[in-house]
Amino acid sequence: MLNIKNLHASIEEKKILKGINLIVNPGELHVIMGPNGAGKSTLASVLTGKDKFNIDNGEILFDGQIINELPPEERACKGMFMSFQYPIAIPGVNNMYFLKEALNSQKKYRGETQLDSIDFLGEMKTKLKYVGLEESFIHRPVNDGFSGGEKKRNEILQMITLEPKLSILDETDSGLDIDALKIISEGINNFRNKDRSFILITHYQRMLDYLKPDFVHVMIQGEIVKSGDKSLALELENKGYSWILNEKVETSQS
Amino acid sequence: MPEKIITDSINQEYKYGFVTDIEQEKIPPGLNEDVVKLISKKKNEPEWLCEWRLKAYRHWLKMVEPDWAKVNYPKIDFNEISYFAAPKKKLNSLDEVDSEILDTYNKLGIPLQEQKMLAGVAVDAVFDSVSVATTFKDDLFKQGIIFCSFSEAVQDHPELIKKYLGTVVPITDNFYAALNSAVFSDGSFCYIPKGVKCPMELSTYFRINASNTGQFERTLLVADEGAYVSYLEGCTAPQRDENQLHAAVVELIAMENAQIKYSTVQNWYPGDKNGKGGIYNFVTKRGICKGDNSKISWTQVETGSAITWKYPSCILKGNNSIGEFYSVALTNNRQQADTGTKMIHIGKHTKSTIISKGISAGFGQQTYRGEVRINKNADNARNYSQCDSILIGDKCGAHTFPYIDVRNTTAQMEHEATTSNIGEDQLFYCNQRGISTEDAIAMIVNGFCKEVFKELPMEFAVEAQKLLEISLEGSVG
């Protein structure tokens, strides 16, 4: 699904990613944890093609194709989705209209039949239930005046509507209360299957109580320094990151 | 990538920039009393109208070109303009219309021949200075509705013209209105009799063809007691290096319980990317809600012209009368627009609504200028104004000058204004969902203009959306 090979990326001459290697297979859920400024969100931006970042070295393969130069909308159409840490408001544009445009743009790109408003609305009604939102929600302007929790639910609503192959969830758990966290986690769990992959970027292991990750990676200073299973996340929560740094220093010295 | 999109957008060519090659009768450039008399004579006008024109001309001579608008352009030499151009052949019916002219309309997408079958829109097409043909006239006449060229109205209904002409925009009103009053060549006239609801949208399509001619049309629209009319106006012009002047006057009169809805989609040639050429659109549009419970509603979508100077206004004289102004104005490249409205509350319980949406891209400069005046006797008057601007890129500008003059303490005024820009983050968000940058801009701008578009008649709303998309194609940085 996704194969990141020795990825180096920078912004305005400042190196942020320093050789990331990561393979995500269909159906897998990977968690990336790490201290502030480690480059986690940059990785998400580089993967989705935000053009203020430069790829200095390495390759991103998505479904076997190198996508380093592919514009963001084409990556999206090929099935890559990001749940934004800070979803952007678009005043004046109706949420449903936005989502329909997005879905139909993707369908058009893939040569599939586009949905008309009636079919789309029908589909939305079902999907709204998965994220615990009222129908009136989709008639509001995109993220405009939404609460923090509503914004995150809206991201997940978009995800389950667009049905991406790879979902990158950038701190989807931050700013959520326990109930919202549970609802969103359930939404994600319902959406999981053997073909869909996930990369979850987070600071906390609490969301992992609901989602069962296959791998947990620790990213520090632009590199993945340690990988493991769910127990690694628990260990990090208890001990912080410094022990990994020490471990890393010891390894490089020996 | 954004830079490339800007470049593409700037290189977008004006779609209507063709010139129609037909035999024209044109008065040599220059303006004096003889020219005014000649225009009047060519149009076989009654003595009083010729005098009216001369009075306007003499007043104009004493006036100074206004310079308070926030627009810059080289001084116009009014003696270099030809004040009259007309196709040489005389026309009696649609069948006699020059095939080249009809082709022109076809290119514009308004085939006159087919208009009769289409959507029930009656069109009075103004081609340069003379109204070429009026469709549906006979059908409308059966209901007592008069819809014809201004010249015809002068011949066939002189009493109505004499009664109403210049009553809303007097000849002394302003520099361009005075000039128009002296030299106006043609335009549209419409009268809806008492209690008649005009069964179709009336439409005028303006196009400036001849070079170095000013287009000075005159529109007069009267809705008698209890009448209703919806009027559409669309404009294009060929692409030329020199600037062309368009100084029109539109007067609307709504009697008791009457309603007039006036919609404009203006797409005059805006000039090239460096600001060369393009139309100077200096227009005076004003309506009076003369009788009680009358209503006038202006809706405009302004995407063209090098310079726009235009303030469609309402004088709310009748008690309970309502004035509305809905506007979308777009300036791209080097376009400048200074536009807005005036709402003059005179009657009691009068209400006005102003919704203005300005979009600036490229080096475009845009000004909203509006006045709301509540006179001393206008008890319980209400106004709601909303002026929003959206900026695309960092080289354009948006300015808002609302003048509020309240002389009655019972007035209720609300004013809201916002300025926003289409940011990279918004575009990336859309891109990440699979929406291309161009579609994203169109979506955001359409969302921004939604409140105005919903006031337009259906076909016009679709055209307006397309126009915005063409005019803005990828203008984001």
PDB file of C-alpha atoms in Angstrom, chain B residues 359-469:
ATOM      1  CA  ILE B 359     -14.017  39.843  -5.142  1.00  0.00           C
ATOM      2  CA  SER B 360     -10.557  41.165  -5.925  1.00  0.00           C
ATOM      3  CA  ALA B 361      -7.841  39.214  -7.688  1.00  0.00           C
ATOM      4  CA  GLY B 362      -4.654  40.060  -9.577  1.00  0.00           C
ATOM      5  CA  PHE B 363      -4.052  43.796  -9.267  1.00  0.00           C
ATOM      6  CA  GLY B 364      -7.778  44.528  -9.099  1.00  0.00           C
ATOM      7  CA  GLN B 365      -8.966  47.398  -6.945  1.00  0.00           C
ATOM      8  CA  GLN B 366     -12.416  47.389  -5.569  1.00  0.00           C
ATOM      9  CA  THR B 367     -14.403  49.924  -3.606  1.00  0.00           C
ATOM     10  CA  TYR B 368     -17.803  49.636  -2.061  1.00  0.00           C
ATOM     11  CA  ARG B 369     -19.350  53.057  -1.665  1.00  0.00           C
ATOM     12  CA  GLY B 370     -22.838  53.309  -0.289  1.00  0.00           C
ATOM     13  CA  GLU B 371     -25.103  55.835   1.284  1.00  0.00           C
ATOM     14  CA  VAL B 372     -28.088  55.193   3.477  1.00  0.00           C
ATOM     15  CA  ARG B 373     -30.074  58.298   4.291  1.00  0.00           C
ATOM     16  CA  ILE B 374     -33.048  58.399   6.620  1.00  0.00           C
ATOM     17  CA  ASN B 375     -34.928  61.650   6.167  1.00  0.00           C
ATOM     18  CA  LYS B 376     -36.632  63.547   8.978  1.00  0.00           C
ATOM     19  CA  ASN B 377     -40.127  62.265   8.296  1.00  0.00           C
ATOM     20  CA  ALA B 378     -39.169  58.670   7.547  1.00  0.00           C
ATOM     21  CA  ASP B 379     -40.481  57.174  10.791  1.00  0.00           C
ATOM     22  CA  ASN B 380     -39.545  53.590  11.587  1.00  0.00           C
ATOM     23  CA  ALA B 381     -37.243  53.199   8.634  1.00  0.00           C
ATOM     24  CA  ARG B 382     -34.996  50.168   8.602  1.00  0.00           C
ATOM     25  CA  ASN B 383     -31.814  49.330   6.807  1.00  0.00           C
ATOM     26  CA  TYR B 384     -29.651  46.279   6.782  1.00  0.00           C
ATOM     27  CA  SER B 385     -26.281  46.510   5.038  1.00  0.00           C
ATOM     28  CA  GLN B 386     -23.753  43.789   4.581  1.00  0.00           C
ATOM     29  CA  CYS B 387     -20.525  44.385   2.680  1.00  0.00           C
ATOM     30  CA  ASP B 388     -18.175  41.474   2.303  1.00  0.00           C
ATOM     31  CA  SER B 389     -14.905  41.395   0.430  1.00  0.00           C
ATOM     32  CA  ILE B 390     -12.753  38.488  -0.543  1.00  0.00           C
ATOM     33  CA  LEU B 391      -9.163  38.885  -1.650  1.00  0.00           C
ATOM     34  CA  ILE B 392      -7.370  36.450  -3.904  1.00  0.00           C
ATOM     35  CA  GLY B 393      -3.613  36.954  -3.909  1.00  0.00           C
ATOM     36  CA  ASP B 394      -1.731  39.800  -2.244  1.00  0.00           C
ATOM     37  CA  LYS B 395      -1.601  42.486  -4.944  1.00  0.00           C
ATOM     38  CA  CYS B 396      -5.274  43.434  -4.990  1.00  0.00           C
ATOM     39  CA  GLY B 397      -7.280  45.719  -2.760  1.00  0.00           C
ATOM     40  CA  ALA B 398     -10.722  46.080  -1.243  1.00  0.00           C
ATOM     41  CA  HIS B 399     -12.089  49.275   0.280  1.00  0.00           C
ATOM     42  CA  THR B 400     -15.389  50.057   1.940  1.00  0.00           C
ATOM     43  CA  PHE B 401     -16.927  53.512   2.335  1.00  0.00           C
ATOM     44  CA  PRO B 402     -20.372  53.328   3.881  1.00  0.00           C
ATOM     45  CA  TYR B 403     -22.027  56.711   4.461  1.00  0.00           C
ATOM     46  CA  ILE B 404     -24.853  56.688   6.941  1.00  0.00           C
ATOM     47  CA  ASP B 405     -27.000  59.774   7.469  1.00  0.00           C
ATOM     48  CA  VAL B 406     -29.851  59.378   9.929  1.00  0.00           C
ATOM     49  CA  ARG B 407     -32.173  62.288  10.695  1.00  0.00           C
ATOM     50  CA  ASN B 408     -34.943  60.411  12.453  1.00  0.00           C
ATOM     51  CA  THR B 409     -34.456  58.749  15.827  1.00  0.00           C
ATOM     52  CA  THR B 410     -36.874  55.883  15.149  1.00  0.00           C
ATOM     53  CA  ALA B 411     -34.589  54.453  12.459  1.00  0.00           C
ATOM     54  CA  GLN B 412     -33.047  51.004  12.828  1.00  0.00           C
ATOM     55  CA  MET B 413     -29.744  50.532  11.103  1.00  0.00           C
ATOM     56  CA  GLU B 414     -27.535  47.493  10.870  1.00  0.00           C
ATOM     57  CA  HIS B 415     -24.215  47.355   9.129  1.00  0.00           C
ATOM     58  CA  GLU B 416     -21.901  44.388   8.817  1.00  0.00           C
ATOM     59  CA  ALA B 417     -18.680  44.165   6.908  1.00  0.00           C
ATOM     60  CA  THR B 418     -16.106  41.405   6.517  1.00  0.00           C
ATOM     61  CA  THR B 419     -12.908  40.938   4.585  1.00  0.00           C
ATOM     62  CA  SER B 420     -11.369  37.549   4.041  1.00  0.00           C
ATOM     63  CA  ASN B 421      -8.995  35.896   1.681  1.00  0.00           C
ATOM     64  CA  ILE B 422      -8.781  32.544   0.012  1.00  0.00           C
ATOM     65  CA  GLY B 423      -5.831  31.079   1.763  1.00  0.00           C
ATOM     66  CA  GLU B 424      -3.384  28.370   0.784  1.00  0.00           C
ATOM     67  CA  ASP B 425      -4.603  26.316   3.701  1.00  0.00           C
ATOM     68  CA  GLN B 426      -8.170  26.358   2.399  1.00  0.00           C
ATOM     69  CA  LEU B 427      -6.989  25.296  -1.017  1.00  0.00           C
ATOM     70  CA  PHE B 428      -4.817  22.518   0.343  1.00  0.00           C
ATOM     71  CA  TYR B 429      -7.739  21.293   2.411  1.00  0.00           C
ATOM     72  CA  CYS B 430      -9.882  21.098  -0.741  1.00  0.00           C
ATOM     73  CA  ASN B 431      -7.040  19.508  -2.728  1.00  0.00           C
ATOM     74  CA  GLN B 432      -6.579  16.886  -0.054  1.00  0.00           C
ATOM     75  CA  ARG B 433     -10.216  15.908  -0.507  1.00  0.00           C
ATOM     76  CA  GLY B 434      -9.680  15.476  -4.246  1.00  0.00           C
ATOM     77  CA  ILE B 435     -10.931  18.879  -5.424  1.00  0.00           C
ATOM     78  CA  SER B 436      -8.675  20.706  -7.893  1.00  0.00           C
ATOM     79  CA  THR B 437      -7.514  24.234  -7.116  1.00  0.00           C
ATOM     80  CA  GLU B 438      -9.681  25.748  -9.856  1.00  0.00           C
ATOM     81  CA  ASP B 439     -12.787  23.935  -8.684  1.00  0.00           C
ATOM     82  CA  ALA B 440     -11.985  24.891  -5.120  1.00  0.00           C
ATOM     83  CA  ILE B 441     -11.778  28.603  -5.985  1.00  0.00           C
ATOM     84  CA  ALA B 442     -15.022  28.412  -7.934  1.00  0.00           C
ATOM     85  CA  MET B 443     -16.660  26.643  -5.023  1.00  0.00           C
ATOM     86  CA  ILE B 444     -15.431  29.133  -2.431  1.00  0.00           C
ATOM     87  CA  VAL B 445     -16.320  32.166  -4.549  1.00  0.00           C
ATOM     88  CA  ASN B 446     -19.749  30.793  -5.400  1.00  0.00           C
ATOM     89  CA  GLY B 447     -20.344  30.092  -1.742  1.00  0.00           C
ATOM     90  CA  PHE B 448     -19.327  33.671  -1.023  1.00  0.00           C
ATOM     91  CA  CYS B 449     -21.772  35.032  -3.628  1.00  0.00           C
ATOM     92  CA  LYS B 450     -24.641  32.675  -2.872  1.00  0.00           C
ATOM     93  CA  GLU B 451     -26.850  35.295  -1.217  1.00  0.00           C
ATOM     94  CA  VAL B 452     -26.731  37.433  -4.353  1.00  0.00           C
ATOM     95  CA  PHE B 453     -27.017  34.653  -6.922  1.00  0.00           C
ATOM     96  CA  LYS B 454     -30.217  33.410  -5.387  1.00  0.00           C
ATOM     97  CA  GLU B 455     -31.782  36.773  -6.288  1.00  0.00           C
ATOM     98  CA  LEU B 456     -31.038  36.278  -9.985  1.00  0.00           C
ATOM     99  CA  PRO B 457     -33.474  34.603 -12.355  1.00  0.00           C
ATOM    100  CA  MET B 458     -32.479  30.980 -12.952  1.00  0.00           C
ATOM    101  CA  GLU B 459     -30.760  31.250 -16.363  1.00  0.00           C
ATOM    102  CA  PHE B 460     -28.908  34.355 -15.260  1.00  0.00           C
ATOM    103  CA  ALA B 461     -27.705  32.711 -12.082  1.00  0.00           C
ATOM    104  CA  VAL B 462     -26.124  29.912 -14.090  1.00  0.00           C
ATOM    105  CA  GLU B 463     -24.525  32.391 -16.487  1.00  0.00           C
ATOM    106  CA  ALA B 464     -23.251  34.499 -13.614  1.00  0.00           C
ATOM    107  CA  GLN B 465     -21.593  31.508 -11.960  1.00  0.00           C
ATOM    108  CA  LYS B 466     -19.902  30.563 -15.210  1.00  0.00           C
ATOM    109  CA  LEU B 467     -18.743  34.125 -15.769  1.00  0.00           C
ATOM    110  CA  LEU B 468     -17.138  34.249 -12.360  1.00  0.00           C
ATOM    111  CA  GLU B 469     -15.416  30.956 -12.972  1.00  0.00           C
TER     112      GLU B 469
END
